[in-house]
Amino acid sequence: MRVYPKSADEKLGFDVLRDRLLAAMRSRLGEERLARIRPFRKLEPLRAELTRVAELQEVFRFDDPFPLHDVLDLRDVLRRAAPEDAYLDPEDLVATRLVLATLRLVQRYVETRRDQYPALAHTVSGITALPNLEKRIAEVVGEDGEVLDTASPELRRLRRAIQQVENKLQAALARALRDAIGQGYATEDQPTVRGGRMVIPVRAEAKRKVSGFVHDVSATGQTVYIEPAAVLDLNNEVRELEAEVRREIERILRQVTGALREHLDAMSTNGRVLAQLDLLQAKARLANELEAVVPQLNDEGRLHIKSGRNPVLQLRFQRVNAVKPDTDTPDRAVVPLELQLGHDFHTLVITGPNAGGKTVAMKTVGLLTLMLAYGLPIPVDPLSEMALMDRLIVDIGDEQSIDEDLSTFSSHVQNLKYMLQHATDRSLVLIDEAGTGTDPAEGGALAQAVLEDLTKRGTRTLVTTHHGTLKVFAYERDGVENGSMQFDQDTLSPTYRFQAGIPGSSYAFDIATRIGLQRVVLKRARALMGEQRASMEALIGSLEARTQQAEEAAAEAERLRREADQTRQAFEKRRLKLERERDEVRQKALAEAEQIVKGANARVERTIREIKEAQAAREATQVAREKLDRFKTEVKQRKKKTERRRQQQENRLRKVAPSEARPARPTPKAPGPIQVGDQVVLDNGATAGEVLEIDGKDAMVAFGSLRSRVKLRRLTKVGGKKAQQVQVKAVKAADGGVPAMHARTNIDLRGQRVDEALAEVQRFVDEGLSANLDRLEILHGKGTGALREAIWEYLATRRDVARYTEAPIDQGGAGITVVSLG
C-alpha cells in the first residue's frame, strides 16, 4: 500500500506506534529492520505476517517465556572473521556463543510446538543451529571473556608451569625482601611488579647495597624498585612461559575463528532471522497491550469496523489511568467505533459539531488501515472486516509552507490533485474539513465536484465537513451516505459515537446559547442565516435526538429480551427437574409400599400355614389370600401408572412452549434468629436450603443435594423446620426477589477492572448456587491474560466450585471460562 503524503504517518498517529515498537526492540538488528519496513502491497504476504504476530501474541499470553534472549549484532564480527588466518578476540567469541545459544533455544522452543505455531515454525526453519561450534567456543572462552585452560592440553601445561615458577619466584623474592628488611634497606614488606617483573621496594640511599637491577623509582624519589639478582632467571622463565601462552592462545583463537569462518553465510542468515523475530516480538507485545486481533481480510476495499478503538487514544488513556492520583475517578476509555464503507456505498460524509469526534473517527479508520498494512493486529472485534488498499491518501491538517509559497487552501488543492490523479477503486481517501480555506460557496462546490469524481470511480472516501450542500449531496447521490457523530442535546456535549445514515448539525447556536452569547446577537445571526436553513438545522437536530432515543430504546429492549430468554430457559429446566424429583419421590414411596406388601405376604403365608396346621376353615384362608392378591395387584398398577405419567410429562415438557412458564411468587421472610433445621436463602436468592449446623459465624446449608458452608450474615430465614413428609413445592424467592429461574448462566466482564470483575464473579457464582445451576460461563476475553488469571485464582478458593476450565476453541477458547458447580 502506498501512502501519501509523507507526513501521513504522523498525521494519523502511526509515529506514536512506531516509537512504541522501537522501545520494545532488543537489538540494533531489530531497530534497523523497523526503520526499513514499509506497508505490504500484496494480501498473502500480509496474511502470513499477521499470522506470525498473532501466534507470538498467544505465546506471550499463555505459553512459557519465549527464549529470545541475546539478539546481538554480529555483522562486524563476521566481517573481521572473514579473512584467512584472522582471529577474533575472546569477547567476540563470547558474543557469538550467546547468539548461537539463542538461535538453538528459539528453534527448539518453536519446533516442539510446531502444530500450535505453524507460521513461527516456518520462520525459525531458516535458522541454522550450530551446536558443535557453540560447544567449542564454550570450551575455549569463559563468560568473562577469558580463554579457559580447557581450550587445549598445551595451554593447560603452560599455565601450570607458570604457576610453579611463580611459586618459586615468590619464595625467592620473600627471602630477598626479608634480608633487605633485616638490614634496614626495604621500605615496604610486600614485593610488587614493575614492567612485568617481580621486584622489591628499597630505600634510594641503599640501592647499591642490594644486588640486582633497578626497574623503577617512586614519584618522591625515595624508593627504588629492584629485581634481585637471585630471581632474575626465574623472572625470565616466567616471561618466556607467558610468551608461549600468548602464542598458544592466538593459535586456539585462529582455530575457533576458522571454524566460524566455515559458517559465515549461515550466520548472516541467522542474523536476518533474529532481526525478523525481534520485530515480530515487538509487534506482538504492542498488539497485546492494545488487546488487538487480526480481523477478516479482503483485497476488495470493504471495511466493516466493529468496536474499533483508536490505538493512540487507547495508549494515552492507559497511561493516564495508571498514574491518576484519585482512584475513585472512573478510568477514561475509548468510545468504540462502528463504521462500514465499501459495501452499499463508497463515500461517507461525516458532519456534526466541532470537537464532536469527526476527525478522530476519520483518523481511526486511517490508522487501523495503516497498522494492518504494516502487519500489526488492530484493536477491533475479531469479526471486523478490513481491506488491504493499494493507496492511502490523506488530506488532514494544515500543510501551508512559506518556502514553497503554499497557503492552507493551496496545500489542500495539491492533495486533491494527487487524489484525482492516482486514486482507484481500491484506494482509501481521507479528507478533513472539505471545502474550507476559501469562500464557503466555492469551497463547497469544489469539494462536491471532487467527491462526485471519486465516487464515480469507486474510491473509498471518508470526508468530514460543515457544508450543508455536502449533506444534501450525500442524501441525493447513489453510492454516498451521510453520517454524524452523536451529540447529547440535553447536555450539549459530544458522545463520540458514530451513527450512519443521519447528517449531523453543527449546533453552533445551541452551544453559543449555552455559553451565554448575547440573545440579540443570536437572534440576528438566525435571521441572517435564513429561516429555511435554520429549519433544516432544527430538523436535523430533532432527527438526531429521535434516533438517539430509538437506539437507546432498542438497546434496552434487546437487553430485556435476552434476560427473558434466559429466564424462560432456566424456568423450563427447573420445572422439568421438579417434575422428575416429584415422580422419583412417588416411585420411591411405591417401592417402599411394595416391600411392605412382600413382608406382609410372607407373614400372611405363615399365618395361613399355622391356620392349616390348626385345621381352620378353608374359606377363611381363601378370603385372606384373595384380599392380599388384590392389594398386590393394586400396588403394581399404581407403580406402572406413575411411570407412564412421568414419561408423558417428560415428553410434554420437552415440547412445552417457553411462554407457558410462570415465575413463582416470592417467599416472605420468617421472624426470629436462624437455627438448625430452618429454611434459608443465600444472598436474597431464590432457592431455599436447610441449615444443617451452625459454627460461630458460619453455617452448613443443604441446597438439594449440594452442601455449602457460608457466612450467617449472607443467609435470610424464610421458614422454620420442615415437617417430615414427602411434599414437592415450587421454590420461591425471598424478599420479593427474582425466582431462581432468573439466575444468569453467563456474564461478560470485558473492559472491567480486576476488582470490579472479581466482585461480579462472586455474585454470579452465588446466584448460580442459589439457583441450583450446574454450569456457568464467564466471558473475560483474551487480552493480556491478567483478568483470566485473577478469576481463576479466585475460583480456586471456592470449595463449592467443582472445576473450571477454558471453553472449547469453537465456543470462545481462552476468552471464556466454563465453571462447574457442586
mmCIF file of N, CA and C in Angstrom, residues 636-712:
data_model
loop_
_atom_site.group_PDB
_atom_site.id
_atom_site.type_symbol
_atom_site.label_atom_id
_atom_site.label_comp_id
_atom_site.label_asym_id
_atom_site.label_seq_id
_atom_site.Cartn_x
_atom_site.Cartn_y
_atom_site.Cartn_z
ATOM 1 N N LYS A 636 -49.008 -52.726 42.087
ATOM 2 C CA LYS A 636 -48.310 -52.818 40.799
ATOM 3 C C LYS A 636 -48.913 -51.882 39.769
ATOM 4 N N GLN A 637 -50.257 -51.773 39.737
ATOM 5 C CA GLN A 637 -50.917 -50.883 38.782
ATOM 6 C C GLN A 637 -50.557 -49.428 39.057
ATOM 7 N N ARG A 638 -50.559 -49.043 40.327
ATOM 8 C CA ARG A 638 -50.217 -47.668 40.669
ATOM 9 C C ARG A 638 -48.772 -47.344 40.253
ATOM 10 N N LYS A 639 -47.879 -48.308 40.429
ATOM 11 C CA LYS A 639 -46.491 -48.092 40.040
ATOM 12 C C LYS A 639 -46.343 -47.902 38.534
ATOM 13 N N LYS A 640 -47.030 -48.748 37.749
ATOM 14 C CA LYS A 640 -46.979 -48.625 36.287
ATOM 15 C C LYS A 640 -47.588 -47.310 35.826
ATOM 16 N N LYS A 641 -48.702 -46.924 36.493
ATOM 17 C CA LYS A 641 -49.373 -45.677 36.115
ATOM 18 C C LYS A 641 -48.454 -44.480 36.377
ATOM 19 N N THR A 642 -47.750 -44.479 37.509
ATOM 20 C CA THR A 642 -46.834 -43.384 37.836
ATOM 21 C C THR A 642 -45.693 -43.306 36.830
ATOM 22 N N GLU A 643 -45.129 -44.469 36.454
ATOM 23 C CA GLU A 643 -44.052 -44.494 35.474
ATOM 24 C C GLU A 643 -44.517 -43.958 34.134
ATOM 25 N N ARG A 644 -45.723 -44.373 33.724
ATOM 26 C CA ARG A 644 -46.282 -43.891 32.460
ATOM 27 C C ARG A 644 -46.487 -42.380 32.480
ATOM 28 N N ARG A 645 -47.042 -41.875 33.597
ATOM 29 C CA ARG A 645 -47.308 -40.443 33.712
ATOM 30 C C ARG A 645 -45.989 -39.652 33.706
ATOM 31 N N ARG A 646 -44.956 -40.172 34.390
ATOM 32 C CA ARG A 646 -43.661 -39.483 34.386
ATOM 33 C C ARG A 646 -43.072 -39.365 32.982
ATOM 34 N N GLN A 647 -43.180 -40.449 32.209
ATOM 35 C CA GLN A 647 -42.664 -40.427 30.845
ATOM 36 C C GLN A 647 -43.432 -39.436 29.985
ATOM 37 N N GLN A 648 -44.760 -39.406 30.155
ATOM 38 C CA GLN A 648 -45.579 -38.468 29.393
ATOM 39 C C GLN A 648 -45.234 -37.026 29.764
ATOM 40 N N GLN A 649 -45.012 -36.784 31.044
ATOM 41 C CA GLN A 649 -44.676 -35.430 31.480
ATOM 42 C C GLN A 649 -43.332 -34.993 30.898
ATOM 43 N N GLU A 650 -42.370 -35.899 30.877
ATOM 44 C CA GLU A 650 -41.077 -35.554 30.296
ATOM 45 C C GLU A 650 -41.208 -35.205 28.818
ATOM 46 N N ASN A 651 -41.974 -36.024 28.095
ATOM 47 C CA ASN A 651 -42.171 -35.746 26.670
ATOM 48 C C ASN A 651 -42.872 -34.413 26.463
ATOM 49 N N ARG A 652 -43.880 -34.160 27.320
ATOM 50 C CA ARG A 652 -44.623 -32.916 27.165
ATOM 51 C C ARG A 652 -43.740 -31.708 27.509
ATOM 52 N N LEU A 653 -42.884 -31.824 28.545
ATOM 53 C CA LEU A 653 -42.036 -30.714 28.953
ATOM 54 C C LEU A 653 -40.967 -30.399 27.909
ATOM 55 N N ARG A 654 -40.558 -31.414 27.144
ATOM 56 C CA ARG A 654 -39.591 -31.147 26.083
ATOM 57 C C ARG A 654 -40.195 -30.302 24.970
ATOM 58 N N LYS A 655 -41.514 -30.430 24.797
ATOM 59 C CA LYS A 655 -42.193 -29.722 23.710
ATOM 60 C C LYS A 655 -42.920 -28.473 24.184
ATOM 61 N N VAL A 656 -42.972 -28.252 25.506
ATOM 62 C CA VAL A 656 -43.803 -27.172 26.019
ATOM 63 C C VAL A 656 -43.271 -25.828 25.538
ATOM 64 N N ALA A 657 -44.155 -24.914 25.226
ATOM 65 C CA ALA A 657 -43.776 -23.587 24.739
ATOM 66 C C ALA A 657 -43.170 -22.796 25.871
ATOM 67 N N PRO A 658 -42.049 -22.064 25.611
ATOM 68 C CA PRO A 658 -41.427 -21.296 26.680
ATOM 69 C C PRO A 658 -42.359 -20.251 27.283
ATOM 70 N N SER A 659 -43.320 -19.773 26.499
ATOM 71 C CA SER A 659 -44.216 -18.731 27.004
ATOM 72 C C SER A 659 -45.137 -19.236 28.095
ATOM 73 N N GLU A 660 -45.241 -20.598 28.285
ATOM 74 C CA GLU A 660 -46.112 -21.128 29.317
ATOM 75 C C GLU A 660 -45.499 -21.011 30.710
ATOM 76 N N ALA A 661 -44.178 -20.650 30.757
ATOM 77 C CA ALA A 661 -43.520 -20.568 32.061
ATOM 78 C C ALA A 661 -44.071 -19.397 32.860
ATOM 79 N N ARG A 662 -44.215 -19.614 34.130
ATOM 80 C CA ARG A 662 -44.702 -18.562 35.026
ATOM 81 C C ARG A 662 -43.797 -18.528 36.260
ATOM 82 N N PRO A 663 -43.311 -17.372 36.628
ATOM 83 C CA PRO A 663 -42.440 -17.312 37.804
ATOM 84 C C PRO A 663 -43.188 -17.578 39.084
ATOM 85 N N ALA A 664 -42.462 -18.130 40.070
ATOM 86 C CA ALA A 664 -43.085 -18.419 41.361
ATOM 87 C C ALA A 664 -43.254 -17.140 42.159
ATOM 88 N N ARG A 665 -44.186 -17.159 43.075
ATOM 89 C CA ARG A 665 -44.396 -15.999 43.942
ATOM 90 C C ARG A 665 -43.273 -15.915 44.967
ATOM 91 N N PRO A 666 -42.965 -14.687 45.409
ATOM 92 C CA PRO A 666 -41.877 -14.544 46.387
ATOM 93 C C PRO A 666 -42.247 -15.139 47.737
ATOM 94 N N THR A 667 -41.231 -15.633 48.444
ATOM 95 C CA THR A 667 -41.422 -16.186 49.783
ATOM 96 C C THR A 667 -41.060 -15.114 50.809
ATOM 97 N N PRO A 668 -41.927 -14.812 51.755
ATOM 98 C CA PRO A 668 -41.633 -13.748 52.718
ATOM 99 C C PRO A 668 -40.593 -14.202 53.737
ATOM 100 N N LYS A 669 -39.964 -13.206 54.378
ATOM 101 C CA LYS A 669 -39.016 -13.517 55.445
ATOM 102 C C LYS A 669 -39.747 -14.115 56.652
ATOM 103 N N ALA A 670 -39.014 -14.953 57.388
ATOM 104 C CA ALA A 670 -39.569 -15.531 58.605
ATOM 105 C C ALA A 670 -38.918 -14.845 59.808
ATOM 106 N N PRO A 671 -39.678 -14.623 60.906
ATOM 107 C CA PRO A 671 -39.117 -13.928 62.065
ATOM 108 C C PRO A 671 -38.182 -14.828 62.869
ATOM 109 N N GLY A 672 -37.376 -14.193 63.723
ATOM 110 C CA GLY A 672 -36.538 -14.935 64.655
ATOM 111 C C GLY A 672 -35.161 -15.235 64.113
ATOM 112 N N PRO A 673 -34.222 -15.596 65.006
ATOM 113 C CA PRO A 673 -32.851 -15.919 64.563
ATOM 114 C C PRO A 673 -32.812 -17.254 63.822
ATOM 115 N N ILE A 674 -31.740 -17.443 63.046
ATOM 116 C CA ILE A 674 -31.570 -18.674 62.273
ATOM 117 C C ILE A 674 -31.079 -19.781 63.197
ATOM 118 N N GLN A 675 -31.769 -20.951 63.116
ATOM 119 C CA GLN A 675 -31.394 -22.102 63.914
ATOM 120 C C GLN A 675 -31.262 -23.318 63.015
ATOM 121 N N VAL A 676 -30.654 -24.390 63.580
ATOM 122 C CA VAL A 676 -30.512 -25.640 62.831
ATOM 123 C C VAL A 676 -31.893 -26.154 62.449
ATOM 124 N N GLY A 677 -32.038 -26.525 61.168
ATOM 125 C CA GLY A 677 -33.303 -27.032 60.661
ATOM 126 C C GLY A 677 -34.135 -25.981 59.964
ATOM 127 N N ASP A 678 -33.809 -24.659 60.140
ATOM 128 C CA ASP A 678 -34.582 -23.591 59.498
ATOM 129 C C ASP A 678 -34.350 -23.603 57.991
ATOM 130 N N GLN A 679 -35.339 -23.056 57.269
ATOM 131 C CA GLN A 679 -35.243 -22.884 55.812
ATOM 132 C C GLN A 679 -34.715 -21.491 55.524
ATOM 133 N N VAL A 680 -33.650 -21.391 54.689
ATOM 134 C CA VAL A 680 -32.999 -20.111 54.419
ATOM 135 C C VAL A 680 -32.711 -19.994 52.922
ATOM 136 N N VAL A 681 -32.444 -18.744 52.492
ATOM 137 C CA VAL A 681 -31.973 -18.486 51.130
ATOM 138 C C VAL A 681 -30.661 -17.724 51.230
ATOM 139 N N LEU A 682 -29.812 -17.865 50.195
ATOM 140 C CA LEU A 682 -28.486 -17.272 50.181
ATOM 141 C C LEU A 682 -28.511 -15.953 49.415
ATOM 142 N N ASP A 683 -28.044 -14.868 50.064
ATOM 143 C CA ASP A 683 -27.955 -13.556 49.425
ATOM 144 C C ASP A 683 -29.255 -13.140 48.762
ATOM 145 N N ASN A 684 -30.368 -13.314 49.452
ATOM 146 C CA ASN A 684 -31.681 -12.948 48.887
ATOM 147 C C ASN A 684 -31.946 -13.684 47.587
ATOM 148 N N GLY A 685 -31.407 -14.894 47.473
ATOM 149 C CA GLY A 685 -31.605 -15.682 46.264
ATOM 150 C C GLY A 685 -32.987 -16.298 46.224
ATOM 151 N N ALA A 686 -33.129 -17.357 45.435
ATOM 152 C CA ALA A 686 -34.441 -17.932 45.205
ATOM 153 C C ALA A 686 -34.576 -19.363 45.706
ATOM 154 N N THR A 687 -33.461 -20.097 45.790
ATOM 155 C CA THR A 687 -33.548 -21.496 46.202
ATOM 156 C C THR A 687 -33.408 -21.611 47.713
ATOM 157 N N ALA A 688 -34.398 -22.252 48.350
ATOM 158 C CA ALA A 688 -34.371 -22.417 49.796
ATOM 159 C C ALA A 688 -33.513 -23.622 50.158
ATOM 160 N N GLY A 689 -32.741 -23.483 51.234
ATOM 161 C CA GLY A 689 -31.936 -24.582 51.735
ATOM 162 C C GLY A 689 -32.196 -24.794 53.219
ATOM 163 N N GLU A 690 -31.719 -25.923 53.735
ATOM 164 C CA GLU A 690 -31.930 -26.265 55.141
ATOM 165 C C GLU A 690 -30.623 -26.132 55.905
ATOM 166 N N VAL A 691 -30.663 -25.447 57.049
ATOM 167 C CA VAL A 691 -29.485 -25.269 57.880
ATOM 168 C C VAL A 691 -29.196 -26.586 58.603
ATOM 169 N N LEU A 692 -28.014 -27.176 58.331
ATOM 170 C CA LEU A 692 -27.636 -28.450 58.926
ATOM 171 C C LEU A 692 -26.878 -28.259 60.235
ATOM 172 N N GLU A 693 -26.012 -27.223 60.289
ATOM 173 C CA GLU A 693 -25.278 -26.962 61.517
ATOM 174 C C GLU A 693 -24.831 -25.514 61.524
ATOM 175 N N ILE A 694 -24.568 -24.981 62.735
ATOM 176 C CA ILE A 694 -24.106 -23.597 62.890
ATOM 177 C C ILE A 694 -22.835 -23.640 63.725
ATOM 178 N N ASP A 695 -21.758 -22.993 63.175
ATOM 179 C CA ASP A 695 -20.475 -22.978 63.851
ATOM 180 C C ASP A 695 -19.993 -21.534 63.908
ATOM 181 N N GLY A 696 -20.266 -20.855 65.019
ATOM 182 C CA GLY A 696 -19.867 -19.455 65.152
ATOM 183 C C GLY A 696 -20.618 -18.584 64.158
ATOM 184 N N LYS A 697 -19.856 -17.920 63.279
ATOM 185 C CA LYS A 697 -20.458 -17.045 62.270
ATOM 186 C C LYS A 697 -20.695 -17.764 60.953
ATOM 187 N N ASP A 698 -20.421 -19.075 60.888
ATOM 188 C CA ASP A 698 -20.605 -19.864 59.676
ATOM 189 C C ASP A 698 -21.750 -20.854 59.862
ATOM 190 N N ALA A 699 -22.291 -21.293 58.742
ATOM 191 C CA ALA A 699 -23.361 -22.294 58.776
ATOM 192 C C ALA A 699 -23.183 -23.254 57.611
ATOM 193 N N MET A 700 -23.518 -24.535 57.836
ATOM 194 C CA MET A 700 -23.551 -25.532 56.767
ATOM 195 C C MET A 700 -24.996 -25.650 56.302
ATOM 196 N N VAL A 701 -25.221 -25.389 54.987
ATOM 197 C CA VAL A 701 -26.575 -25.357 54.431
ATOM 198 C C VAL A 701 -26.656 -26.352 53.292
ATOM 199 N N ALA A 702 -27.770 -27.090 53.243
ATOM 200 C CA ALA A 702 -28.013 -28.053 52.165
ATOM 201 C C ALA A 702 -29.008 -27.440 51.188
ATOM 202 N N PHE A 703 -28.559 -27.257 49.932
ATOM 203 C CA PHE A 703 -29.432 -26.819 48.846
ATOM 204 C C PHE A 703 -29.658 -28.045 47.955
ATOM 205 N N GLY A 704 -30.710 -28.770 48.195
ATOM 206 C CA GLY A 704 -30.926 -30.023 47.474
ATOM 207 C C GLY A 704 -29.826 -30.990 47.839
ATOM 208 N N SER A 705 -29.101 -31.485 46.818
ATOM 209 C CA SER A 705 -28.011 -32.426 47.060
ATOM 210 C C SER A 705 -26.693 -31.714 47.322
ATOM 211 N N LEU A 706 -26.676 -30.388 47.221
ATOM 212 C CA LEU A 706 -25.449 -29.623 47.388
ATOM 213 C C LEU A 706 -25.353 -29.084 48.809
ATOM 214 N N ARG A 707 -24.189 -29.286 49.456
ATOM 215 C CA ARG A 707 -23.944 -28.730 50.770
ATOM 216 C C ARG A 707 -22.869 -27.660 50.651
ATOM 217 N N SER A 708 -23.083 -26.529 51.351
ATOM 218 C CA SER A 708 -22.152 -25.410 51.240
ATOM 219 C C SER A 708 -22.021 -24.737 52.582
ATOM 220 N N ARG A 709 -20.771 -24.347 52.933
ATOM 221 C CA ARG A 709 -20.525 -23.600 54.168
ATOM 222 C C ARG A 709 -20.453 -22.122 53.818
ATOM 223 N N VAL A 710 -21.312 -21.302 54.415
ATOM 224 C CA VAL A 710 -21.405 -19.878 54.099
ATOM 225 C C VAL A 710 -21.474 -19.082 55.395
ATOM 226 N N LYS A 711 -21.274 -17.759 55.262
ATOM 227 C CA LYS A 711 -21.405 -16.864 56.409
ATOM 228 C C LYS A 711 -22.884 -16.704 56.777
ATOM 229 N N LEU A 712 -23.159 -16.652 58.099
ATOM 230 C CA LEU A 712 -24.544 -16.488 58.559
ATOM 231 C C LEU A 712 -25.162 -15.194 58.053
#
